[in-house]
Amino acid sequence: MTTRVTLSHLDWLEAEAIHILREVAGQCENPALLFSGGKDSICLLRLAEKAFRPGKFPFPLLHIDTAHNYPEVIAFRDRRAAELGERLIVRSLEDSIARGTIVLKSPLESRNRFQSVTLLEAVEEFGFDCLIGGARRDEEKARAKERVFSFRDEFGQWDPKNQRPELWNLYNARVRKGEHMRAFPISNWTELDVWQYIAREGLELPSIYFTHKRQIVRKNGLLAPVTDLTPAKDGDVVEEIDVRFRTVGDIPCTAPVESTADTIDEIIAETASTAVSERGATRLDDQTSEASMEQRKKEGYF
Amino acid sequence: MAALERIQDHGLLRFLTCGSVDDGKSTLIGRLLFDTRTILTDTLAQIERTSQRRGLSAVDLSLLTDGLSAEREQGITIDVAYRYFSTGTRKYIIADAPGHEQYTRNMVTAASTADLAILLVDARKGLSVQTRRHAAVCHLLGIRHLVVAVNKMDLVEYDQAVFERIRADFQDFAAGLGLSDTTHDVTFVPMSALNGDMVVDRGEALAWYEGPTLLELLETAPGAHGDAAAKAEQFRFPIQWVCRPQASDDPELHDYRGFCGRIESGTVQVGDRILALPAWIETKVKAIHIGGQPLTSAVADQSVTLLLEDEIDLSRGDMLVKAGSNGSTASAANGDGAVPEVTKQLDAMVCWFAETPLDRSRKYTIRHTTRSTRAAVGEIAYKLDVNTLEQQGAEKLAMNDIARVSFRLAQPVFCDSYAKNRATGAFVIIDEATFDTVGAGMVV
């Protein structure tokens, strides 16, 4: 019941994110919030509760399912949406593959970059004019320059050289039919801020964010999980070690880190002293080229 | 729990770095990130590889802030990039803006959200045309805290006389700009970003300098709404969204009507007498909520929901302010500044962003707080030469120009002068054909 003259950094970040969510609601006709069951979008749901309760969210939740997700995360996603009493729309890459709009070179190819195809199909199907995402500017160099409200043309493309100027907190979300905006309420958060917010708010996470035993193979300094989708190959040395995920995504391209942390506080302690960035430690597909994220974003990736 | 306690309760400071690659700006930001242990090993390995590939003998810290591939090819920063670091007592958001004249619009963008600006000066060259331009833009955008970072002291043998000369030059220039001691604070730090002297660590080479390091200045600088001038700010609450959950199963919520928004300035308490604009209806604050949790009061920057004593029909674009102290609500002229000006005329300093110049025969959309209205362009009083601050006659307003322009509005806005209030004194201009943001204005 007390208020300070100066807000703590988490209070400030929370207030900014709530403001952005309400701007989406106030300016857009038909937005959706991207919810994957991952920690960043879990924060978005709490922020949306703070922005709109006791009312309903003025948007549905949308998940683009690669069909290569960890079952714990999918179960969590469904349960969380049900607890909130909000509508969850799921569109699967399998449907795009069946339609022939995604053609895989091999069945086990990383599906990360194909998510944009299914996403844009969903945008068209529902006529969404804004997608709210949990991307953060600290994740990657190309993101550091992306606007909070980021314009996408009818091909879903981001043009980094032609972004709308964004001043003060005056956001411009106007688009034509077929175009849409991406809105990033936690643009200014770092990975540590996200963990601190999860701790402060007591947010529940899928179990794979905490330490568990898992079979892995060490590849280029990363831990590649051994799963039905990604079985060990001949010559691989399979080890079973204590790991946790710092980010959850498509199984073939998301690596866990070695950790025995089984509470949020232990994760925060690790994050505060960690030496490797979130994407560097966990993304098996981001190392190909320094500019690979920028390339994929131009193609409509989130 | 120890780790959590140690890193909790930072305030937050947003600052802007002004300067060019030549002044060592990217190196300075790299140094701040590096010496506060913000750079992680894989990021460092990546820039080490790039430095080697380019045949550099040492790691080039400036590579940390060059984001887009087009920029890496050209070797210059052409857009605003945002960087983050934290010291354990404070979180920082750096807006990194390009220095060249043709990118004035990017600097204006970066400055719009900054509480403090670092102006980089090359110790060998002293004040440049660019330094003056940056100071002028910072002043125009209402940044009250300036740090003049006299960099590359290593290249002038760490000579105190060089530093003192630049300080005196800048003070002369600042007086001409209208930066006074009562409204602005300007501090000077000699440094070598390359060697790390006086950025985070003091180093050995500048023993004659007894003032704070750059980081010490940042740690103690007042954040938004934190300085003496901010104390005079009035309560401004533009309504973003109205929460009406009448379809809810809970009968208690049937009459719930919450006005959602961010407190742009000032404070509010339960029981305060407030005035709704443009309805000119006075009522009281019944409750303040964040996510259903009650508060007794709330301060600037907080996003809250306000519940009012009386049932009033308000919507997005309306504004709640404190009722004037003399009790008269029908007139804005009660003199205490509690009520903003309600006007269909705007006179503003405008920075133009678009490649297509301002067309005085066209209508534009102006977005001011949460309110949008159509606007006709009136007179262009003068154009400002941002290098010399001279006022020049102008018919046209082209990209990167800054000019004083008047507008007639279809609907009234509730505004203060930008000098008094950055939130209610600011607006953006949207092209009705392209929907692009083509300009930004600051109410005079």
XYZ file of C-alpha atoms in Angstrom:
746
model
C 0.000 0.000 0.000
C 2.972 2.348 -0.144
C 4.295 4.247 -3.099
C 7.769 5.567 -3.669
C 8.783 8.743 -5.385
C 11.161 6.815 -7.623
C 10.006 3.519 -9.074
C 12.221 0.464 -8.832
C 13.481 -0.704 -12.215
C 10.987 -3.586 -12.288
C 8.066 -1.291 -11.444
C 9.146 1.039 -14.231
C 9.511 -1.759 -16.782
C 6.145 -3.181 -15.747
C 4.439 0.206 -16.095
C 5.946 0.714 -19.544
C 4.823 -2.742 -20.707
C 1.277 -2.207 -19.411
C 1.164 1.109 -21.259
C 2.255 -0.599 -24.506
C -0.363 -3.357 -24.130
C -3.098 -0.760 -23.588
C -1.896 1.179 -26.635
C -2.309 -1.993 -28.705
C -5.825 -2.388 -27.317
C -6.631 1.266 -27.923
C -5.193 1.569 -31.421
C -5.622 -1.829 -33.089
C -8.826 -3.438 -34.305
C -7.874 -7.085 -34.115
C -4.687 -7.892 -32.202
C -3.424 -11.213 -30.824
C -0.853 -12.063 -28.178
C 1.773 -14.665 -29.085
C 1.936 -17.188 -26.255
C 4.321 -20.101 -26.498
C 4.517 -21.266 -22.891
C 8.009 -19.770 -22.716
C 9.130 -17.492 -19.907
C 8.936 -14.229 -21.860
C 5.373 -14.809 -22.993
C 4.461 -15.974 -19.467
C 5.520 -12.491 -18.332
C 3.351 -10.991 -21.087
C 0.306 -12.803 -19.694
C 0.895 -11.386 -16.211
C 1.352 -7.918 -17.695
C -1.894 -8.322 -19.645
C -3.675 -9.266 -16.405
C -2.341 -6.079 -14.814
C -3.380 -4.036 -17.841
C -6.920 -5.349 -18.311
C -8.290 -7.158 -15.241
C -10.997 -7.368 -14.015
C -11.958 -7.234 -17.712
C -11.155 -9.886 -20.281
C -8.083 -9.504 -22.474
C -9.048 -7.538 -25.584
C -7.217 -10.118 -27.720
C -6.922 -13.909 -28.064
C -3.705 -15.814 -27.373
C -2.003 -17.311 -30.432
C 0.583 -20.094 -30.546
C 2.412 -21.166 -33.661
C 3.237 -24.769 -32.819
C 6.192 -26.324 -34.627
C 4.844 -29.714 -33.463
C 8.410 -30.197 -32.235
C 7.837 -28.727 -28.793
C 8.480 -30.362 -25.452
C 5.195 -31.883 -24.219
C 5.626 -30.278 -20.774
C 5.526 -26.854 -22.429
C 2.437 -27.608 -24.520
C 0.588 -28.963 -21.472
C 1.562 -25.849 -19.543
C 0.391 -23.600 -22.401
C -3.062 -25.183 -22.464
C -3.461 -25.160 -18.687
C -2.387 -21.526 -18.339
C -4.817 -20.352 -21.033
C -7.636 -22.291 -19.363
C -6.809 -20.859 -15.903
C -6.963 -17.356 -17.319
C -10.211 -18.113 -19.111
C -8.853 -16.590 -22.295
C -9.203 -17.891 -25.843
C -6.171 -19.761 -27.212
C -5.705 -20.231 -30.940
C -3.138 -22.836 -32.021
C -1.905 -23.150 -35.581
C 0.556 -25.909 -36.364
C 3.388 -26.109 -38.866
C 2.054 -29.579 -39.667
C -0.964 -27.935 -41.327
C 1.280 -25.740 -43.475
C 3.360 -28.797 -44.386
C 0.178 -30.667 -45.352
C -0.938 -27.676 -47.437
C 2.441 -27.642 -49.141
C 3.251 -24.093 -48.059
C 6.189 -25.387 -46.034
C 8.520 -27.809 -47.782
C 11.115 -29.417 -45.542
C 14.325 -30.735 -47.013
C 14.456 -33.396 -44.345
C 11.861 -34.342 -41.727
C 14.179 -33.377 -38.883
C 15.293 -30.054 -40.275
C 15.015 -27.238 -37.719
C 11.542 -25.795 -38.021
C 12.379 -22.469 -36.407
C 12.622 -20.458 -39.588
C 9.427 -21.966 -40.992
C 7.325 -20.613 -38.129
C 6.971 -17.357 -40.047
C 5.059 -19.143 -42.839
C 2.418 -20.535 -40.494
C 2.345 -17.288 -38.552
C 1.603 -15.231 -41.652
C -1.049 -17.754 -42.691
C -2.688 -17.240 -39.296
C -2.468 -13.462 -39.688
C -4.294 -13.786 -42.989
C -6.841 -16.307 -41.718
C -7.898 -14.171 -38.748
C -7.112 -10.750 -40.199
C -4.879 -9.806 -37.251
C -3.559 -6.249 -37.462
C -1.126 -6.537 -34.561
C 0.807 -9.374 -32.964
C 2.099 -8.831 -29.449
C 5.389 -10.652 -28.891
C 7.834 -11.205 -26.046
C 10.990 -10.282 -27.961
C 13.634 -8.264 -26.118
C 16.219 -5.899 -27.541
C 19.001 -7.450 -25.483
C 18.560 -10.805 -27.230
C 20.456 -10.003 -30.385
C 22.136 -7.117 -32.209
C 19.498 -6.713 -34.933
C 16.779 -6.481 -32.292
C 18.570 -3.602 -30.532
C 17.305 -1.294 -33.259
C 13.791 -2.606 -33.610
C 10.934 -0.343 -32.612
C 8.445 -1.181 -29.864
C 5.760 -0.987 -32.572
C 7.363 -2.558 -35.613
C 5.721 -2.365 -39.022
C 5.302 -5.450 -41.271
C 4.282 -5.261 -44.911
C 1.884 -7.702 -46.548
C 4.711 -10.252 -46.820
C 5.381 -9.904 -43.119
C 8.748 -8.344 -43.842
C 10.615 -6.043 -41.484
C 12.590 -3.309 -43.239
C 15.273 -2.188 -40.784
C 16.239 0.756 -43.001
C 12.717 2.113 -43.171
C 11.313 1.996 -39.661
C 8.821 4.493 -38.312
C 10.406 7.037 -35.988
C 9.291 6.325 -32.427
C 9.414 9.239 -29.985
C 8.450 9.609 -26.328
C 5.712 7.063 -25.713
C 3.679 8.086 -28.756
C 3.274 4.910 -30.783
C 1.872 4.792 -34.293
C 0.134 1.483 -34.994
C -1.773 2.506 -38.126
C -1.709 -0.058 -40.941
C -3.604 -0.894 -44.106
C -5.475 -4.112 -44.722
C -3.011 -6.933 -45.183
C -0.225 -5.153 -43.292
C 0.277 -5.585 -39.575
C 2.250 -4.380 -36.586
C 4.358 -6.327 -34.141
C 4.299 -4.863 -30.650
C 6.986 -5.735 -28.105
C 6.003 -4.678 -24.578
C 9.183 -6.056 -22.971
C 11.598 -4.601 -25.531
C 13.548 -2.866 -22.762
C 13.842 -5.910 -20.490
C 16.961 -8.044 -20.169
C 16.997 -11.763 -19.403
C 17.795 -10.913 -15.787
C 14.831 -8.509 -15.588
C 12.556 -11.315 -16.831
C 13.779 -13.693 -14.135
C 13.487 -11.049 -11.438
C 9.934 -10.312 -12.541
C 9.027 -14.009 -12.510
C 10.403 -14.218 -8.965
C 8.623 -11.079 -7.775
C 5.294 -12.092 -9.242
C 5.653 -15.740 -8.265
C 4.938 -16.870 -11.824
C 4.725 -20.566 -12.579
C 6.941 -21.968 -15.356
C 7.079 -25.216 -17.333
C 9.175 -27.770 -15.451
C 11.957 -27.911 -18.043
C 13.137 -24.443 -16.952
C 14.369 -26.114 -13.750
C 17.102 -28.685 -13.318
C 16.399 -32.209 -14.493
C 18.386 -35.220 -15.738
C 18.603 -35.339 -19.504
C 20.596 -37.245 -22.097
C 22.725 -34.911 -24.164
C 25.540 -34.921 -26.705
C 28.172 -32.175 -26.604
C 28.360 -30.384 -29.979
C 30.477 -27.266 -30.639
C 30.377 -26.328 -26.983
C 26.594 -26.672 -26.809
C 24.523 -29.444 -25.265
C 22.305 -31.096 -27.887
C 19.429 -32.960 -26.218
C 18.879 -36.605 -27.191
C 15.177 -37.037 -27.992
C 12.999 -39.143 -30.299
C 13.311 -36.339 -32.834
C 17.037 -35.941 -32.350
C 18.421 -39.408 -31.579
C 22.129 -39.927 -30.986
C 24.112 -40.672 -34.132
C 26.853 -43.299 -34.456
C 29.950 -42.080 -32.673
C 28.055 -39.611 -30.466
C 28.996 -39.769 -26.807
C 25.728 -39.672 -24.898
C 25.881 -38.374 -21.327
C 23.133 -37.959 -18.763
C 23.659 -34.753 -16.820
C 21.776 -32.102 -14.813
C 20.453 -29.457 -17.159
C 17.812 -26.761 -17.445
C 16.495 -24.758 -20.395
C 17.018 -20.996 -20.490
C 14.684 -20.712 -23.436
C 12.113 -23.148 -24.814
C 11.455 -23.661 -28.495
C 11.693 -26.095 -31.343
C 13.380 -29.259 -29.981
C 16.031 -29.692 -32.706
C 17.359 -26.155 -32.271
C 17.075 -25.488 -28.536
C 19.868 -26.562 -26.242
C 19.766 -26.788 -22.438
C 22.567 -25.533 -20.175
C 24.281 -27.525 -17.449
C 22.692 -26.510 -14.159
C 21.456 -27.795 -10.835
C 19.238 -24.780 -10.214
C 15.816 -25.891 -9.042
C 14.437 -22.587 -7.770
C 13.941 -19.187 -9.419
C 16.410 -17.638 -6.964
C 19.099 -20.105 -7.980
C 18.382 -19.336 -11.641
C 18.683 -15.603 -10.914
C 21.987 -16.165 -9.144
C 23.223 -18.093 -12.185
C 21.890 -15.508 -14.627
C 23.418 -12.607 -12.709
C 26.845 -14.248 -12.915
C 26.486 -16.004 -16.242
C 29.153 -15.581 -18.862
C 27.283 -16.561 -22.010
C 24.347 -14.753 -23.624
C 20.951 -16.439 -23.795
C 21.006 -17.040 -27.539
C 24.673 -18.006 -27.579
C 24.098 -20.711 -25.005
C 20.902 -22.128 -26.313
C 20.268 -21.536 -29.983
C 21.731 -24.139 -32.270
C 20.752 -22.171 -35.382
C 21.886 -18.642 -34.560
C 25.592 -19.268 -34.876
C 25.625 -19.716 -38.625
C 26.194 -16.077 -39.411
C 26.496 -12.916 -37.425
C 23.615 -11.426 -39.376
C 21.376 -14.510 -39.343
C 18.711 -13.026 -37.039
C 18.432 -9.904 -39.148
C 17.969 -12.077 -42.234
C 15.210 -14.128 -40.655
C 13.470 -11.087 -39.248
C 13.336 -9.509 -42.685
C 11.523 -12.662 -43.791
C 8.837 -12.200 -41.155
C 10.236 -14.149 -38.200
C 9.350 -12.904 -34.753
C 17.697 -15.054 -1.695
C 20.988 -13.215 -1.338
C 21.382 -12.763 -5.081
C 17.883 -11.404 -5.372
C 18.361 -8.847 -2.613
C 21.645 -7.688 -4.031
C 20.215 -6.840 -7.426
C 16.777 -5.626 -6.460
C 15.412 -2.106 -6.321
C 17.509 -0.382 -8.906
C 16.148 2.837 -10.118
C 16.318 3.253 -13.855
C 18.100 5.920 -15.894
C 17.683 6.508 -19.614
C 20.534 8.336 -21.270
C 21.675 9.325 -24.702
C 25.179 9.304 -26.146
C 25.968 12.013 -28.701
C 29.005 11.993 -30.872
C 30.420 10.315 -33.921
C 32.541 7.242 -34.472
C 35.479 9.652 -34.645
C 34.812 10.931 -31.126
C 35.012 7.366 -29.851
C 31.331 7.066 -28.978
C 31.011 3.393 -29.837
C 34.216 2.737 -27.927
C 32.811 4.572 -24.901
C 29.624 2.497 -24.903
C 31.669 -0.653 -25.420
C 33.833 0.407 -22.454
C 30.800 0.973 -20.205
C 29.406 -2.447 -21.105
C 32.787 -4.149 -20.820
C 33.837 -2.625 -17.487
C 30.427 -3.227 -15.893
C 30.770 -6.914 -16.943
C 27.780 -6.719 -19.232
C 29.506 -8.272 -22.233
C 29.276 -12.024 -22.199
C 31.995 -14.336 -23.389
C 30.339 -15.488 -26.597
C 29.613 -11.906 -27.646
C 33.218 -10.993 -26.889
C 34.471 -13.985 -28.882
C 32.367 -12.856 -31.815
C 33.829 -9.339 -31.874
C 37.323 -10.763 -31.357
C 36.873 -12.847 -34.503
C 35.600 -9.843 -36.437
C 38.461 -7.649 -35.190
C 40.990 -10.274 -36.301
C 39.344 -10.654 -39.685
C 39.704 -6.925 -40.191
C 43.371 -7.075 -39.217
C 43.001 -5.030 -36.012
C 45.597 -5.571 -33.289
C 43.232 -5.081 -30.327
C 39.580 -5.967 -29.783
C 37.469 -3.177 -31.211
C 34.846 -2.491 -28.505
C 32.905 -0.321 -30.923
C 31.819 -3.481 -32.785
C 29.475 -4.208 -29.887
C 27.110 -1.469 -30.898
C 27.047 -1.820 -34.672
C 23.860 -3.770 -35.202
C 22.680 -4.018 -38.757
C 24.652 -5.488 -41.632
C 24.286 -2.388 -43.817
C 25.860 -0.391 -41.025
C 28.670 -2.836 -40.555
C 29.474 -2.497 -44.254
C 29.512 1.288 -44.084
C 31.171 1.399 -40.685
C 28.735 3.974 -39.326
C 25.715 3.847 -37.032
C 22.653 4.949 -38.954
C 19.795 4.230 -36.637
C 19.009 4.461 -32.959
C 20.069 1.367 -31.061
C 19.211 0.642 -27.460
C 21.683 -0.961 -25.028
C 21.263 -2.125 -21.482
C 23.490 -2.512 -18.502
C 23.077 -2.712 -14.806
C 25.417 -1.919 -11.938
C 23.690 -3.525 -8.997
C 22.220 -0.210 -7.891
C 20.674 0.943 -11.138
C 19.486 -0.248 -14.531
C 20.516 1.807 -17.557
C 18.977 2.158 -20.990
C 21.367 3.751 -23.469
C 19.952 5.287 -26.625
C 22.812 5.242 -29.094
C 22.209 7.791 -31.840
C 24.271 8.568 -34.919
C 26.184 11.814 -35.035
C 26.018 13.036 -38.601
C 23.920 16.021 -39.564
C 21.741 14.028 -41.959
C 20.623 11.932 -39.005
C 19.288 14.739 -36.824
C 15.967 12.937 -36.845
C 17.522 9.882 -35.220
C 19.112 11.994 -32.532
C 15.802 13.702 -31.870
C 14.208 10.263 -31.524
C 16.868 9.044 -29.112
C 16.755 12.268 -27.076
C 12.974 12.159 -26.683
C 13.124 9.500 -23.970
C 16.453 10.408 -22.345
C 16.864 11.983 -18.903
C 20.558 12.669 -19.386
C 22.879 13.122 -22.358
C 26.569 12.432 -22.708
C 28.183 14.794 -25.221
C 31.442 13.396 -26.484
C 34.206 15.824 -27.366
C 37.515 14.831 -28.905
C 40.166 16.449 -26.659
C 42.408 17.094 -29.684
C 39.739 18.971 -31.602
C 37.757 20.722 -28.891
C 34.182 21.801 -29.481
C 33.019 21.110 -33.020
C 30.027 22.238 -35.008
C 28.624 18.833 -34.199
C 29.012 19.274 -30.428
C 27.052 22.500 -30.643
C 24.352 20.811 -32.708
C 24.060 17.970 -30.234
C 23.813 20.347 -27.285
C 21.165 22.364 -29.112
C 19.085 19.269 -29.894
C 19.379 18.030 -26.295
C 18.244 21.430 -25.069
C 15.352 21.477 -27.539
C 14.261 17.990 -26.435
C 14.221 19.047 -22.793
C 17.174 17.096 -21.423
C 18.198 18.884 -18.245
C 21.311 16.895 -17.347
C 24.332 17.047 -19.631
C 27.707 15.376 -19.205
C 30.460 16.688 -21.448
C 32.853 13.767 -21.839
C 36.220 15.091 -22.981
C 37.515 11.906 -24.575
C 40.885 10.859 -26.017
C 42.781 12.571 -23.186
C 45.490 9.952 -23.837
C 46.203 11.683 -27.166
C 46.831 15.069 -25.497
C 49.100 13.633 -22.801
C 46.296 13.897 -20.246
C 46.884 17.633 -20.157
C 44.637 19.442 -17.657
C 44.920 22.722 -19.590
C 43.270 21.110 -22.632
C 40.362 19.933 -20.483
C 39.932 23.340 -18.803
C 39.938 25.127 -22.147
C 37.174 22.877 -23.510
C 35.181 23.357 -20.310
C 35.413 27.154 -20.612
C 34.488 27.039 -24.314
C 31.431 24.920 -23.608
C 30.282 27.130 -20.736
C 30.389 30.167 -23.047
C 28.409 28.290 -25.654
C 25.892 26.946 -23.118
C 25.140 30.439 -21.866
C 24.303 31.419 -25.444
C 21.998 28.419 -25.734
C 20.089 29.489 -22.666
C 21.252 26.654 -20.432
C 21.196 28.248 -16.992
C 22.401 26.848 -13.684
C 18.882 26.848 -12.324
C 17.338 24.775 -15.112
C 20.241 22.611 -16.250
C 23.184 20.877 -14.764
C 26.257 20.434 -16.904
C 29.251 18.434 -15.716
C 32.605 17.777 -17.340
C 34.700 14.608 -17.181
C 38.109 14.057 -18.794
C 38.551 10.484 -19.991
C 40.101 7.934 -22.272
C 37.428 5.441 -23.315
C 40.075 3.465 -25.185
C 42.170 2.930 -22.053
C 39.271 2.999 -19.629
C 40.363 6.076 -17.632
C 37.507 7.819 -15.728
C 34.759 5.791 -17.392
C 34.091 3.073 -14.818
C 37.523 2.930 -13.194
C 39.561 6.031 -12.342
C 42.804 4.776 -13.869
C 46.194 6.281 -13.022
C 46.635 8.885 -15.718
C 44.221 11.621 -14.618
C 45.314 12.130 -11.019
C 44.714 15.907 -11.268
C 41.004 15.341 -11.790
C 39.163 15.009 -8.499
C 35.572 14.845 -9.722
C 33.462 11.738 -10.207
C 33.993 9.156 -12.944
C 31.392 8.948 -15.676
C 29.732 5.947 -14.034
C 29.632 7.691 -10.639
C 27.814 10.587 -12.324
C 25.329 8.209 -13.903
C 24.738 6.425 -10.598
C 23.744 9.653 -8.831
C 21.958 11.511 -11.644
C 18.237 12.071 -11.026
C 15.988 9.916 -13.199
C 12.764 10.970 -14.883
C 10.583 13.084 -12.581
C 13.372 12.901 -9.991
C 14.920 16.367 -10.113
C 13.887 19.676 -8.606
C 12.273 20.970 -11.797
C 10.058 17.875 -11.976
C 8.560 18.685 -8.579
C 6.575 21.457 -10.271
C 4.938 19.018 -12.702
C 1.160 18.763 -12.494
C -0.917 15.581 -12.533
C -1.644 14.475 -16.093
C -3.509 11.237 -16.825
C -4.449 10.606 -20.471
C -7.026 7.818 -20.662
C -5.821 4.912 -22.790
C -8.505 2.350 -22.244
C -11.754 1.952 -20.338
C -12.190 -1.298 -18.423
C -15.888 -2.303 -18.326
C -16.275 -6.003 -17.483
C -20.092 -5.843 -17.319
C -20.491 -9.223 -19.010
C -18.673 -10.817 -16.086
C -20.403 -13.452 -13.953
C -19.532 -11.410 -10.885
C -22.470 -9.033 -10.155
C -20.084 -6.796 -8.187
C -18.374 -5.967 -11.454
C -21.526 -4.993 -13.256
C -21.025 -1.296 -12.611
C -17.231 -1.407 -12.676
C -15.813 1.362 -14.824
C -12.028 1.686 -14.624
C -10.077 4.364 -16.438
C -6.743 2.914 -17.480
C -3.642 4.927 -18.314
C -0.139 5.921 -17.382
C 0.451 8.828 -15.022
C 2.535 11.073 -17.274
C 3.432 13.476 -14.497
C 2.564 14.400 -10.937
C 0.925 12.206 -8.311
C -2.578 11.132 -7.365
C -4.188 9.957 -4.114
C -7.476 8.365 -3.264
C -9.860 11.220 -2.437
C -8.193 13.770 -4.729
C -10.544 16.164 -6.510
C -10.025 15.709 -10.222
C -11.324 17.201 -13.404
C -12.181 15.256 -16.566
C -11.386 16.926 -19.905
C -12.949 17.788 -22.312
C -16.171 17.188 -20.336
C -15.113 19.719 -17.608
C -16.719 17.503 -14.981
C -15.277 17.417 -11.486
C -15.298 14.331 -9.285
C -13.102 12.465 -6.807
C -10.772 9.491 -7.060
C -12.526 6.558 -5.406
C -9.771 3.969 -5.839
C -6.439 3.352 -7.562
C -5.679 -0.163 -8.824
C -2.828 -2.017 -10.484
C -3.961 -5.447 -11.617
C -6.852 -5.407 -9.140
C -4.570 -4.517 -6.187
C -5.506 -1.265 -4.422
C -3.030 1.578 -3.847
C -3.593 4.700 -1.760
C -1.520 6.829 -4.098
C 0.432 6.584 -7.317
C 3.239 8.563 -8.947
C 4.473 9.591 -12.393
C 5.303 6.741 -14.790
C 2.993 4.221 -13.093
C 0.348 2.516 -15.220
C -2.783 2.339 -13.105
C -6.563 2.087 -13.256
C -8.532 4.920 -11.640
C -12.054 4.456 -10.300
C -14.100 7.636 -9.827
C -16.802 8.604 -7.319
C -19.316 9.660 -9.965
C -20.418 7.812 -13.046
C -18.996 9.819 -15.930
C -18.837 8.727 -19.534
C -15.188 9.085 -20.528
C -13.218 7.419 -23.291
C -9.749 7.039 -24.778
C -8.278 10.438 -25.577
C -9.882 12.175 -22.607
C -7.646 13.404 -19.796
C -7.890 13.488 -16.017
C -6.121 16.341 -14.195
C -6.387 17.830 -10.706
C -9.236 20.270 -10.230
C -7.907 23.829 -9.908
C -7.085 25.075 -6.419
C -9.682 27.851 -6.507
C -12.443 25.378 -7.147
C -13.398 26.864 -10.468
C -13.538 24.154 -13.071
C -15.180 25.995 -15.911
C -12.089 28.036 -16.622
C -8.572 26.922 -17.351
C -7.335 30.371 -16.431
C -7.130 29.670 -12.713
C -3.442 30.379 -12.890
C -2.004 27.563 -10.795
C -1.235 25.374 -13.802
C -3.303 22.477 -12.443
C -5.361 22.480 -15.622
C -3.600 22.293 -19.001
C -4.408 24.558 -21.884
C -7.381 23.317 -23.911
C -6.713 24.475 -27.435
C -7.278 23.969 -31.140
C -4.164 25.982 -31.997
C -0.649 24.625 -31.622
C 2.569 26.554 -31.958
C 5.510 24.173 -31.868
C 9.110 23.416 -32.747
C 8.838 20.654 -35.326
C 11.488 18.214 -36.514
C 10.677 16.748 -39.929
C 11.549 13.087 -40.563
C 10.169 12.177 -43.965
C 11.899 12.382 -47.322
C 8.769 14.085 -48.681
C 8.765 17.673 -47.355
C 5.926 19.100 -45.294
C 3.115 20.106 -47.644
C 1.224 23.080 -46.279
C -1.790 22.407 -48.479
C -2.339 18.959 -46.979
C -3.946 17.828 -43.729
C -2.038 15.628 -41.314
C -2.990 13.609 -38.252
C -1.509 14.774 -34.976
C -1.132 12.339 -32.124
C -0.898 14.039 -28.758
C -0.986 11.843 -25.620
C -3.710 9.271 -26.392
C -5.615 11.668 -28.593
C -5.582 11.899 -32.393
C -6.887 14.810 -34.413
C -6.643 16.144 -37.937
C -4.483 19.212 -38.361
C -4.012 21.943 -40.945
C -0.583 23.526 -41.231
C -0.422 27.268 -40.571
C 2.686 29.406 -40.763
C 6.309 28.336 -40.723
C 7.654 31.168 -38.564
C 11.309 30.277 -39.052
C 13.715 27.430 -39.552
C 16.410 26.813 -36.961
C 19.978 26.301 -38.104
C 20.928 23.673 -35.551
C 24.612 24.451 -35.959
C 24.461 28.190 -35.333
C 20.981 28.459 -33.745
C 20.206 31.212 -36.256
C 16.578 31.669 -37.253
C 16.043 31.672 -41.017
C 12.959 32.373 -43.068
C 11.542 29.204 -44.628
C 8.723 28.152 -46.899
C 9.516 24.446 -46.854
C 10.313 21.899 -44.221
C 12.510 19.051 -45.443
C 13.974 15.958 -43.800
C 16.063 16.752 -40.695
C 14.883 20.370 -40.615
C 13.751 21.900 -37.338
C 11.321 24.796 -37.565
C 8.687 26.687 -35.643
C 5.308 25.812 -37.135
C 1.714 26.546 -36.200
C -1.222 24.168 -36.629
C -5.009 24.440 -36.522
C -6.691 21.358 -35.080
C -10.043 19.752 -35.764
C -10.402 18.723 -32.102
C -8.915 20.374 -29.020
C -5.885 18.920 -27.246
C -5.000 19.350 -23.562
C -1.445 20.572 -23.589
C 1.293 22.271 -21.621
C 4.426 23.819 -23.035
C 7.080 21.178 -23.678
C 9.459 23.035 -21.368
C 6.964 22.472 -18.537
C 5.854 18.956 -19.382
C 7.486 16.561 -21.846
C 4.414 14.326 -22.114
C 1.663 16.875 -22.673
C 3.943 19.178 -24.664
C 4.879 16.569 -27.281
C 3.146 15.240 -30.375
C 3.930 13.287 -33.534
C 2.695 14.010 -37.050
C 1.303 11.159 -39.142
C 0.903 11.243 -42.926
C -2.691 10.341 -43.737
C -1.732 8.738 -47.044
C 1.193 6.547 -45.967
C 0.416 6.271 -42.220
C 4.103 6.980 -41.603
C 5.284 9.086 -38.700
C 6.664 12.083 -40.592
C 7.444 14.599 -37.868
C 7.553 15.391 -34.171
C 6.558 18.566 -32.408
C 7.252 20.284 -29.098
C 4.706 22.851 -27.976
C 6.235 26.292 -27.441
